[in-house]
XYZ file of C-alpha atoms in Angstrom:
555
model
C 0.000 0.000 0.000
C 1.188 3.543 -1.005
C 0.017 6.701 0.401
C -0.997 8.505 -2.855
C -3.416 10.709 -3.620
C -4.623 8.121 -6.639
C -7.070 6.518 -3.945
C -9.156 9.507 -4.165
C -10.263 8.978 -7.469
C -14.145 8.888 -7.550
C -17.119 10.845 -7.446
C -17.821 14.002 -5.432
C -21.108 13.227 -3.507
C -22.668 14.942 -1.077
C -22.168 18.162 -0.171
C -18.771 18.105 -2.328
C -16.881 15.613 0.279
C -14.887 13.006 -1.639
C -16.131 9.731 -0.054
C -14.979 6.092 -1.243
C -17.592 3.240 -0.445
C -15.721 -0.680 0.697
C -16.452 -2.983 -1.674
C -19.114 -5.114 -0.146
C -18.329 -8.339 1.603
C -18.453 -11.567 0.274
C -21.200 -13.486 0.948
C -20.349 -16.317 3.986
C -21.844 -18.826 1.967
C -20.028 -18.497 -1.162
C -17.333 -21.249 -0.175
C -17.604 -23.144 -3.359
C -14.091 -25.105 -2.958
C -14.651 -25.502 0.982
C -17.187 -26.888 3.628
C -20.067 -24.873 4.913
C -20.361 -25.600 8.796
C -23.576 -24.297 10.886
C -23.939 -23.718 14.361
C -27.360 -23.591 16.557
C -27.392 -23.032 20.225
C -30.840 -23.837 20.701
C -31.795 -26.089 17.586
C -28.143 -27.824 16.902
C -26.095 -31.632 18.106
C -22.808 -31.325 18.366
C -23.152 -35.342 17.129
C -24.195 -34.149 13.977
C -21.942 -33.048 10.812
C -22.735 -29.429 10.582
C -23.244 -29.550 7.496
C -26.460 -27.896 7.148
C -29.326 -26.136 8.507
C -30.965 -28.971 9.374
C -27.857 -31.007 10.703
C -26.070 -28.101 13.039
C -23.957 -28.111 15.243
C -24.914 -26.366 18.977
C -21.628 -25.435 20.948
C -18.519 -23.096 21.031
C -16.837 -26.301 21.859
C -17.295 -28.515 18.711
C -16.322 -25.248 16.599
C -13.146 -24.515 18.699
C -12.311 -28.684 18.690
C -12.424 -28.619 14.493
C -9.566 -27.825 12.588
C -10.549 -25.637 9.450
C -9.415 -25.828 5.910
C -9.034 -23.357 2.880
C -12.497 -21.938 1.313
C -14.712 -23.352 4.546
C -17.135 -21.149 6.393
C -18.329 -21.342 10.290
C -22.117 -19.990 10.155
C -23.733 -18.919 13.205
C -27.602 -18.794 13.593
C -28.977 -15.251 13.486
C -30.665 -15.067 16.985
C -29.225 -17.098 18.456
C -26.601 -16.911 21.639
C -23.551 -18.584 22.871
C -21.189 -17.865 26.121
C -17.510 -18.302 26.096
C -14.387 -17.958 24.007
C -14.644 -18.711 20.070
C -10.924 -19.789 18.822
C -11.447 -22.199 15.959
C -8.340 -23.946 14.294
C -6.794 -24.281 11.356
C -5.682 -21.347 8.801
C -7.184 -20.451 4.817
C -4.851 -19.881 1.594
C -4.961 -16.559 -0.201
C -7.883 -16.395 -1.912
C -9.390 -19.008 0.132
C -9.791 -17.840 3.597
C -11.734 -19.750 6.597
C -14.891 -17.745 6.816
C -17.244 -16.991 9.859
C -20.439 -15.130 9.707
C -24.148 -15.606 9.972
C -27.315 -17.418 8.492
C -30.819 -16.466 9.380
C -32.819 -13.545 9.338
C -32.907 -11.632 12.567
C -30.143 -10.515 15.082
C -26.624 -10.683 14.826
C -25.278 -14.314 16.649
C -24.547 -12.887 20.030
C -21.098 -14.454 21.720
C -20.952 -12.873 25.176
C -17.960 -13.438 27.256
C -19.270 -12.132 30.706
C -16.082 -11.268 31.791
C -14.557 -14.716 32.017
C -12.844 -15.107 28.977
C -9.649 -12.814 28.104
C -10.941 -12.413 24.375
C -14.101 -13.391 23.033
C -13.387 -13.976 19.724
C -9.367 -15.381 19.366
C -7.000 -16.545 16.810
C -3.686 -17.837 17.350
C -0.769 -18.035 14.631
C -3.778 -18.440 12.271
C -3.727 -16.754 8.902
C -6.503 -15.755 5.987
C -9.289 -15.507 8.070
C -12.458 -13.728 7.052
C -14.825 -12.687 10.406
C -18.099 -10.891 10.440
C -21.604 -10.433 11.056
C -21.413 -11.249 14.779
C -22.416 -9.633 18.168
C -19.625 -9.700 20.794
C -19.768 -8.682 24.241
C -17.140 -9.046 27.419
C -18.715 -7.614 30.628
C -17.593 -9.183 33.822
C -19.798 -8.150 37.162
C -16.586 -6.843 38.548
C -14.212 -4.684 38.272
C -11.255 -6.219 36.011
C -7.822 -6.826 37.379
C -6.547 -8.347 33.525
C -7.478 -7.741 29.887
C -10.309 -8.180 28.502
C -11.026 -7.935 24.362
C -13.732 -8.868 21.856
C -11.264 -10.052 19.299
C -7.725 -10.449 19.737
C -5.794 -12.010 16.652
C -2.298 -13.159 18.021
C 1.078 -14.033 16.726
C 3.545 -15.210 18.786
C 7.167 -17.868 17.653
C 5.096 -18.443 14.156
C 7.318 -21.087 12.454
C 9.781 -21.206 15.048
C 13.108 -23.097 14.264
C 15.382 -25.099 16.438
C 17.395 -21.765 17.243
C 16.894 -17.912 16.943
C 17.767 -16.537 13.503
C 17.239 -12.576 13.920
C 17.294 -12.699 9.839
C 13.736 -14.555 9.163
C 10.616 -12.592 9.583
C 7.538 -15.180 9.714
C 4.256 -13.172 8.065
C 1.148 -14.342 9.364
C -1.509 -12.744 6.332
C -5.039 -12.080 5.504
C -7.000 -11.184 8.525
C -10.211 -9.270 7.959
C -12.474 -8.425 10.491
C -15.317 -6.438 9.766
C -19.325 -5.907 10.339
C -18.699 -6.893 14.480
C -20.881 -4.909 16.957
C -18.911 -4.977 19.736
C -19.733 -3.733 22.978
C -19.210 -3.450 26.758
C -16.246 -4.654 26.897
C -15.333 -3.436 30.454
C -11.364 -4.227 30.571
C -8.727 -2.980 33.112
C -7.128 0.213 32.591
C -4.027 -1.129 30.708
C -2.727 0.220 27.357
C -0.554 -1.693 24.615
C -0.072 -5.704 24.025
C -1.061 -6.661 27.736
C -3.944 -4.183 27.484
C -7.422 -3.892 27.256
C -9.735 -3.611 23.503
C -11.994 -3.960 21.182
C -10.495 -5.452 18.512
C -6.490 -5.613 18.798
C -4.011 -7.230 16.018
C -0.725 -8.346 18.188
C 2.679 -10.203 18.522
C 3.916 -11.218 21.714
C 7.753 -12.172 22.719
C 6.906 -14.688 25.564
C 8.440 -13.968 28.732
C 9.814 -10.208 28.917
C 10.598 -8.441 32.049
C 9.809 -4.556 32.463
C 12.370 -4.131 30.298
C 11.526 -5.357 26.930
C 14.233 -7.960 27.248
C 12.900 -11.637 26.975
C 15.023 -14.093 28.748
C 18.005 -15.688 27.186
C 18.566 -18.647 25.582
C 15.035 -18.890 24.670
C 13.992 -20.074 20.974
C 11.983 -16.647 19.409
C 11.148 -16.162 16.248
C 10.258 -12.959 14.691
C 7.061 -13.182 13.616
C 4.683 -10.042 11.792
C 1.140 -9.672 9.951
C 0.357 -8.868 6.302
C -2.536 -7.660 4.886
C -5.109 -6.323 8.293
C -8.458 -5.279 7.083
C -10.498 -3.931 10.429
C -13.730 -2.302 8.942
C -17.171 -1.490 9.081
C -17.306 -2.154 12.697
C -19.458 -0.839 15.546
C -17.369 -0.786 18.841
C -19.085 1.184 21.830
C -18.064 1.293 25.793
C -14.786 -0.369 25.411
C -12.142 -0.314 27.834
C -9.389 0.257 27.117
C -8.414 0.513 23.506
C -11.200 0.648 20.638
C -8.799 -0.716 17.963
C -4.895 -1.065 17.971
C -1.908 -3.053 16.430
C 1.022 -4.067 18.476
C 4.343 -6.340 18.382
C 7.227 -6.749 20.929
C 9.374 -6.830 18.125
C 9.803 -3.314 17.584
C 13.312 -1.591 18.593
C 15.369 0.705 16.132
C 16.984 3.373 16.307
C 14.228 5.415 16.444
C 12.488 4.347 19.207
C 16.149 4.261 20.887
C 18.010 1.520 23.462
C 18.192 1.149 26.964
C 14.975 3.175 27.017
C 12.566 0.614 28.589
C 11.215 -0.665 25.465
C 13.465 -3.394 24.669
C 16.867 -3.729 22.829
C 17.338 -3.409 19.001
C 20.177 -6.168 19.099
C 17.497 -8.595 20.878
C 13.835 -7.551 19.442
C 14.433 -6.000 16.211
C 11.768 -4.249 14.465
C 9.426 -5.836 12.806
C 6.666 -3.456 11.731
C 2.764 -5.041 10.512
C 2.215 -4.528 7.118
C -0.830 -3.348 4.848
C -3.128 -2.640 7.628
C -6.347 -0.886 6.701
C -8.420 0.330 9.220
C -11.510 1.466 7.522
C -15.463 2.874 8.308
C -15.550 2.136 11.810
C -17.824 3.876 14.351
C -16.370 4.287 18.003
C -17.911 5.308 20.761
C -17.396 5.541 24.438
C -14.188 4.113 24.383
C -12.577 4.050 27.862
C -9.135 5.342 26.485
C -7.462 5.557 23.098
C -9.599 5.447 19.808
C -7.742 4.146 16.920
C -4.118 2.828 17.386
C -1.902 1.286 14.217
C 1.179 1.231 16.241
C 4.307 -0.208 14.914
C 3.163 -0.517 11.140
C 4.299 0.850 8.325
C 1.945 2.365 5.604
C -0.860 1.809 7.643
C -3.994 2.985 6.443
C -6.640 4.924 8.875
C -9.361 6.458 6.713
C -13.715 6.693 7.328
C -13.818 6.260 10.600
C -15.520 7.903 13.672
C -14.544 8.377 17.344
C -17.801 9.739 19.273
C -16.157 9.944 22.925
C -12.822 8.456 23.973
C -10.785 8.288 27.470
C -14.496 8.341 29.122
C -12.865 5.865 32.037
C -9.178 5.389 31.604
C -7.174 6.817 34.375
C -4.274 7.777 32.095
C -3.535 9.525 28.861
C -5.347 8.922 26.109
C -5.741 10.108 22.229
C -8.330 9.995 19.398
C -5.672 8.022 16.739
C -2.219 8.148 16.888
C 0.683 5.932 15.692
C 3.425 5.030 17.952
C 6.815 4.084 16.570
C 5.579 3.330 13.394
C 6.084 4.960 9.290
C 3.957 6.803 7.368
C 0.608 5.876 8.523
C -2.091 8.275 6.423
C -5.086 9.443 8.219
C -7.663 10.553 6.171
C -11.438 11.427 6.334
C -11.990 10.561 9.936
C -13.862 12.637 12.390
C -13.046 12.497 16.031
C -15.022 14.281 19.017
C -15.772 13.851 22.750
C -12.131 13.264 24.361
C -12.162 14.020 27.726
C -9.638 14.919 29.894
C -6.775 17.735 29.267
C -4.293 14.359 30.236
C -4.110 14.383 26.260
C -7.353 14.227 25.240
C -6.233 15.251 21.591
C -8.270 14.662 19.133
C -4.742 13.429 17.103
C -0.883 12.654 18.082
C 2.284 12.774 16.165
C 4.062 9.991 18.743
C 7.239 8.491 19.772
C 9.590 7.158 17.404
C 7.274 7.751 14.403
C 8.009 9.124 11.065
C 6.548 10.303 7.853
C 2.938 10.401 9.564
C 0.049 12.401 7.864
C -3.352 13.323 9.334
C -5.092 14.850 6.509
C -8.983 15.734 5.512
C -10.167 15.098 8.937
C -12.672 17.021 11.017
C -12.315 17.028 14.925
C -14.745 19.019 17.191
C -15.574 19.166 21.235
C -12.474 17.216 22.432
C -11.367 18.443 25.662
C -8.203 18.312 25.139
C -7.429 19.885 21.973
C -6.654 18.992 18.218
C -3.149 17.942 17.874
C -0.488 16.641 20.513
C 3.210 16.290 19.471
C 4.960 13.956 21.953
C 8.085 13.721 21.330
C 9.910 10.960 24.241
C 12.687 14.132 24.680
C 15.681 11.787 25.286
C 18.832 12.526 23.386
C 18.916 8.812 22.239
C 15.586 7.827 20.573
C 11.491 8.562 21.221
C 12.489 11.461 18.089
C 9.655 12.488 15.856
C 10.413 12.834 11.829
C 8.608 14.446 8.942
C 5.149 14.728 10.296
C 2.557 16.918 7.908
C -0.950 18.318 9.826
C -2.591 19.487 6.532
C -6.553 20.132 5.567
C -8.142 19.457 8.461
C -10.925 20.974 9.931
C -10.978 21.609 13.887
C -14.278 23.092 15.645
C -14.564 24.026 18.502
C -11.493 21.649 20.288
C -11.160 22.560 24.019
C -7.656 23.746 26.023
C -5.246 24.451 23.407
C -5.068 23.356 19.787
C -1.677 22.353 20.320
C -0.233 20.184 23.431
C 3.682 19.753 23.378
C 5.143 17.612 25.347
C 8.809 18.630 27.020
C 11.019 16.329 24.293
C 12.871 18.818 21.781
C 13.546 15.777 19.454
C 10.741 16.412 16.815
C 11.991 17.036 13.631
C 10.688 18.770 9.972
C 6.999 18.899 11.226
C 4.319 20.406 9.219
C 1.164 22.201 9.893
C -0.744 23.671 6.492
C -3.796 25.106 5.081
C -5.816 24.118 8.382
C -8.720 25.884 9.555
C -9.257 26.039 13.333
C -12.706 27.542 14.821
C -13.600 28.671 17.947
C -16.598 29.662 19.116
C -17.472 32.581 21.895
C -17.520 31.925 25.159
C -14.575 29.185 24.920
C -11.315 30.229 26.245
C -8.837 27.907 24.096
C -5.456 28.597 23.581
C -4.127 28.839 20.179
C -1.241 28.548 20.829
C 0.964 27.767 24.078
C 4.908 28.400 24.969
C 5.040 25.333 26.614
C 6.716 22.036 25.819
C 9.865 21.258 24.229
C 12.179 23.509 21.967
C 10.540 21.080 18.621
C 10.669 21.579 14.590
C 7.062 22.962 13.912
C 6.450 25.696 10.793
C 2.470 26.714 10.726
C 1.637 27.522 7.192
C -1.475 29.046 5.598
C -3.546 28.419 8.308
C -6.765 29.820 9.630
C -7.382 30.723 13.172
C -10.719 31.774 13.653
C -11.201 32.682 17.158
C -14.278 34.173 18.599
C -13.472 33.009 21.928
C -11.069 34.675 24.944
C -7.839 32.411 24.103
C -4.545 33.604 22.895
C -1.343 33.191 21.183
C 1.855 32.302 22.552
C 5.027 32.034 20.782
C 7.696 29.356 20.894
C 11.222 30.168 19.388
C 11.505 26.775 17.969
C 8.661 27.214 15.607
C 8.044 29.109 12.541
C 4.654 30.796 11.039
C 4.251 32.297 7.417
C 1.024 33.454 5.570
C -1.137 32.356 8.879
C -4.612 34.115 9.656
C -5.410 35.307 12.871
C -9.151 36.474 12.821
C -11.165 37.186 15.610
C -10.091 38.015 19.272
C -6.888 38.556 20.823
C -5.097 38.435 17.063
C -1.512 38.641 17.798
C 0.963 41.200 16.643
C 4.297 40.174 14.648
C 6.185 40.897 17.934
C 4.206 37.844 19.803
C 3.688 35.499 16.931
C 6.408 36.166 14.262
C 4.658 35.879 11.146
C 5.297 38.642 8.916
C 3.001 37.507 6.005
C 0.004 37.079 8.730
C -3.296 38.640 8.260
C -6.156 39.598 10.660
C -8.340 39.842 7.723
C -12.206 38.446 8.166
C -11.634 35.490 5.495
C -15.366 34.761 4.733
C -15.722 31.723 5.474
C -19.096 30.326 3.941
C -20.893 29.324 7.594
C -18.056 28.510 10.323
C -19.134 27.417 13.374
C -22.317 25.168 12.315
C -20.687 22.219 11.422
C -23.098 18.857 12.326
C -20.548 16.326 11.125
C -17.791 15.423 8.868
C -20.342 15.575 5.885
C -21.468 18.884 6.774
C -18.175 20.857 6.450
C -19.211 23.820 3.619
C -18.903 26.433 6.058
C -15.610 26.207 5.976
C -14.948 27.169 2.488
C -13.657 30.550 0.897
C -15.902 32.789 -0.667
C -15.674 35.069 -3.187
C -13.657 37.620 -2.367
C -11.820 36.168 0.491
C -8.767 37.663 1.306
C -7.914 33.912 1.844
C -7.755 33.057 -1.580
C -4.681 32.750 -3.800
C -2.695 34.557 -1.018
C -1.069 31.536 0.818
C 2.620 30.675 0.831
C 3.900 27.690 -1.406
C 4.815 24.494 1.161
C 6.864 21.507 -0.482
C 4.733 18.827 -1.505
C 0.959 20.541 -0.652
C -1.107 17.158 -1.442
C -3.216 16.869 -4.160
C -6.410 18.116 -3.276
C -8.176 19.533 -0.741
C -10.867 17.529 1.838
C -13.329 19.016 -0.794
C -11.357 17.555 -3.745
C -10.325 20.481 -4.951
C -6.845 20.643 -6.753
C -4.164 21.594 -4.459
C -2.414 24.966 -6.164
C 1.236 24.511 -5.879
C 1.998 27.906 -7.070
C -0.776 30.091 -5.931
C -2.122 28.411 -2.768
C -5.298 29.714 -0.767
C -5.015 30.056 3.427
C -7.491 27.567 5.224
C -8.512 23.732 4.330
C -10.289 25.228 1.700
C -8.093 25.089 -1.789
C -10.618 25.279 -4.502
C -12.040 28.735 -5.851
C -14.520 31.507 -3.444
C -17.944 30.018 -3.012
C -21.073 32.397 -2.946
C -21.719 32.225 0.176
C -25.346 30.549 1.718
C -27.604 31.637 4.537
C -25.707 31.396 7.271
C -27.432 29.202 9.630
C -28.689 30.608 13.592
C-alpha cells in the first residue's frame, strides 16, 4: 500500500466531500471449494456433521475442537446466543480464507464473554481468516484486574526453528475483520499488548521483564502480519483501547536503546504490514480510539470516534501511531475526548516518522486537536517528517496544540488548516510550553471568537497564517510577517453537524484567503473538498478550490 493521492479517485457526492464506499463483503456462503459448517445453540447436536441447517452443530466447543481448511465457512444462527471464548483452528490460503459469519434472518449471533474469557473472539498463529456479522460482548460483574477484548488475533514464535535466527521474519496474512458490533467490553485500565480492547491485532515475545528484554537462551522467532483489514465495525463502551496493532518486536533506532522498550540487538523491528483500518464507528471508548502502532503504511481512513478516554485513568488520544512509518489518516472525524491528560483529538508519537493526518474534522475534544509527543531523550522517542494538513478543527477545548517537554521532533508540518472557535470558549491557540521542537504553521486559519490567545515558541516558525477574531496577535508575539487579521469569509463557520457537513468552511468570493497563501513543499493533491491543491498560488485555510457564494448562514 502507497500513500498517494490516486485513492481519491471517484465521485464528489454529497455536499462536495470526496467519499470512497468498501467494496461489499463476500457473501459467507459463497465457499464453493470448501465446507459450509452451521452452528445452533438452541436447535443444533454437536453429534451431527454441521453440514447444514438442518444437521447443526450447537456449541462453542465442537467449533473450537475442528480444525478448518481453505475456502470453509463457520455460520452462526442469526438469533441465536452462545457464552464463552470462540478460537477455531486451522488457517485459509490466499484467496481461500476460513470464513465466519451468519445465516438467518434476525439478530446478529450474540457471543458474550461475561467477563470470564480474556478475548471473546481469538485466533492464534492463524492466517486468511475472514470474520463478520457477529455480536460480541465481554462484561464481567466486577471490576477487572486483567485484559479483557472482543477479538484479539495473536502471533507469537510463528514457524519457530530449532534456534533464533534474527534474519527470518515469519508473516502471518489475511485477517479481515469487519461488520462486528462490539460492545461493553469493560477491561482494566491497561494500554498496549497486555492491554485492554476492542479489537487488537498483536505479537507477543513470551516472557519479557519490564524491560523489553525476553530471557536468554530462549527459541523466538520474529514473527509479523500482512494484509489487516479492520472495517465497518461498531465498537461502543470499550475499555481500554477501541482498535490497535502491536508487536514486541519493535526496537530501532528510532524508538532508541536502553529506554525501557526493549533492545534493538534482541527484538528487532518488525513493523505489521498493509493494515487498513476502515469505516468504523467508536464510541465511548474508555481510552485511546484508533491505534496502528508499529506498522508501516498503515492505512486509517472513514472512521468515527464519538467519545474516547471516558474511564481510563491515564492519557489517552483519538488516533495516533506510535513508533511506526507513514501511517495516512484521512477522512476521519473524532469528538468527545475528555480529559486535558491528552485528550487530543490526534498525536504525532514516539519514534514515528513520515505520519500524515489529513482531511479530517475534529470538534468538542477536551483536550485539543493535535499533541506532538516527542519521548525528549537525546537517544531515541524522536519524531520525523510529520505533515498536519486540511483538516478541519471546531470548537477543540484547552489548546489546539499540546507539546510535550522532548525537543527531538523534527521537519513537522502544519498547512492550510482551519481552526474555529466559538465565543464563550477560552482555548489557547497557541501555548509556549513544551519542548524547543521543529514545527512551521503555514497558511492556516485561526478563527477565534473566543477569549484564548497566542503564545510564541522560538523553535517554531509561522508564514502566511490568519489570525481572525479576538486577541489576534501582533508580529512581535507570533512572528509571522506575512500574517493577516483579515475576516476570510468563510461560507458558515461554526455550524458544522458532522464530517459531511463541512461547507462552512470554504472561501468565498472575495476572500482575502484566496490565492494569497505561501507555497509548502509537496501541498497534497487536493483539498478535503477535492479540490486541486495549487502549488503555485495556494489559498489560506482547508479550503483550496475557488470563493464560493456564500449561503444563509445558519442561527
Amino acid at each position: 500500500m502507497t500513500n498517494t493521492m490516486g485513492i481519491f479517485a471517484g465521485a464528489v457526492v454529497g455536499l462536495g466531500l470526496l467519499t470512497a464506499q468498501a467494496a461489499p463483503p463476500a457473501s459467507a456462503e459463497t465457499t464453493p471449494t470448501g465446507i459450509t459448517y452451521y452452528v445452533d445453540s438452541a436447535g443444533g447436536d454437536d453429534a451431527r456433521d454441521g453440514r447444514s441447517e438442518g444437521s447443526a452443530w450447537a456449541s462453542l466447543a465442537k467449533v473450537n475442537a475442528t480444525t478448518f481448511a481453505s475456502g470453509d465457512a463457520i455460520l452462526f444462527r442469526s438469533g441465536a446466543s452462545w457464552t464463552g471464548q470462540l478460537h477455531p483452528k486451522g488457517s485459509g490460503e490466499e484467496g481461500r480464507p476460513i470464513t465466519i459469519g451468519k445465516y438467518g434472518q434476525g439478530a446478529a449471533p450474540k457471543l458474550e464473554g461475561h467477563g470470564n474469557v480474556e478475548s471473546v473472539v481469538y485466533l492464534f498463529n492463524q492466517q486468511h481468516w475472514d470474520i463478520g456479522y457477529l455480536e460480541v460482548t465481554n462484561r464481567g460483574t466486577a471490576s477487572a484486574t486483567a485484559p479483557r477484548r472482543g477479538v484479539h488475533i495473536l502471533g507469537q514464535d510463528y514457524q519457530v526453528g530449532a534456534s533464533t535466527n534474527l534474519s527470518k521474519v515469519s508473516t502471518l496474512k489475511g485477517i479481515r475483520i469487519h461488520d462486528l458490533d462490539i460492545h461493553d467490553v469493560n477491561g482494566e485500565d491497561k494500554k498496549d499488548g497486555d492491554g485492554s480492547a476492542g479489537i487488537q491485532v498483536s505479537v507477543k515475545v513470551p516472557g519479557m521483564n519490564a524491560q523489553g528484554i525476553p530471557p536468554t537462551n530462549t527459541v523466538r522467532q520474529r514473527t509479523s502480519y500482512d494484509s489487516v483489514t479492520i472495517e465497518n465495525n461498531v465498537i461502543d463502551k470499550v475499555s481500554r483501547s477501541g482498535i490497535i496493532t502491536w508487536t514486541d518486536w519493535q526496537n530501532r533506532a528510532e524508538l532508541g536503546d536502553g529506554l525501557g522498550y526493549g533492545e534493538s540487538s534482541i527484538t528487532p523491528f518488525t513493523p505489521m504490514t498493509n493494515v487498513v483500518i476502515r469505516g468504523n464507528r467508536l464510541t465511548q471508548i474508555g481510552g485511546d480510539g484508533i491505534v496502528p502502532h508499529q506498522t508501516v503504511d498503515a492505512l486509517v481512513e472513514r472512521n468515527t470516534i464519538a467519545g474516547f478516554n471516558v474511564t481510563s485513568q491515564g492519557y489517552n488520544v483519538g488516533m495516533w501511531t506510535w513508533n511506526g512509518d507513514r501511517t495516512l489518516y484521512q477522512f476521519n472525524e473524532v469528538s468527545g475526548g475528555k480529559t486535558t491528560m491528552d485528550g487530543n483529538a490526534f498525536d504525532f508519537d514516539h519514534g514515528s516518522r513520515g505520519v500524515i493526518y489529513q482531511y479530517n474534522y475534529s470538534h468538542d475534544n477536551e483536550g485539543g486537536t493535535l499533541l506532538l509527543c516527542a519521548d525528549g531523550r537525546a537517544t531515541g522517542g524522536g519524531i520525523y517528517d510529520g505533515v498536519f494538513r486540511y483538516n478541519v478543527s471546531q470548537n477543540d477545548r484547552h489548546q489546539l496544540f499540546s507539546v510535550c517537554g522532548g525537543a527531538n521532533l523534527y521537519n513537522m508540518k502544519v498547512y492550510n488548516n482551519t481552526f474555529y472557535i466559538a465565543p464563550g470558549l477560552s482555548t489557547k491557540v497557541f501555548q509556549a510550553g513544551g519542548g524547543a521542537n521543529q514545527v512551521a504553521f503555514n497558511n492556516n486559519i485561526f478563527y477565534n471568537l473566543g477569549s484564548g490567545g497566542y503564545a510564541a515558541k522560538p523553535s517554531w516558525t509561522y508564514d502566511h497564517n490568519v489570525y481572525f477574531g479576538n486577541n489576534t496577535p501582533s508580529t512581535s508575539v507570533i512572528p509571522d510577517a506575512n500574517g493577516s487579521t483579515a475576516d476570510p469569509l468563510l461560507e458558515n463557520p461554526g455550524n458544522a453537524t458532522g464530517i459531511g457537513d463541512l461547507n462552512g468552511y470554504r472561501l468565498t468570493t472575495g476572500s482575502p484567503a484566496l490565492r494569497s497563501g505561501v507555497v509548502v513543499t509537496g501541498p497534497g493533491a487536493k483539498d478535503l473538498w477535492g479540490h486541486p491543491a495549487n502549488p503555485a498560488r495556494p489559498n489560506r485555510g482547508a479550503h483550496a478550490g475557488p470563493g464560493t457564494h456564500p449561503s444563509p448562514r445558519k442561527g
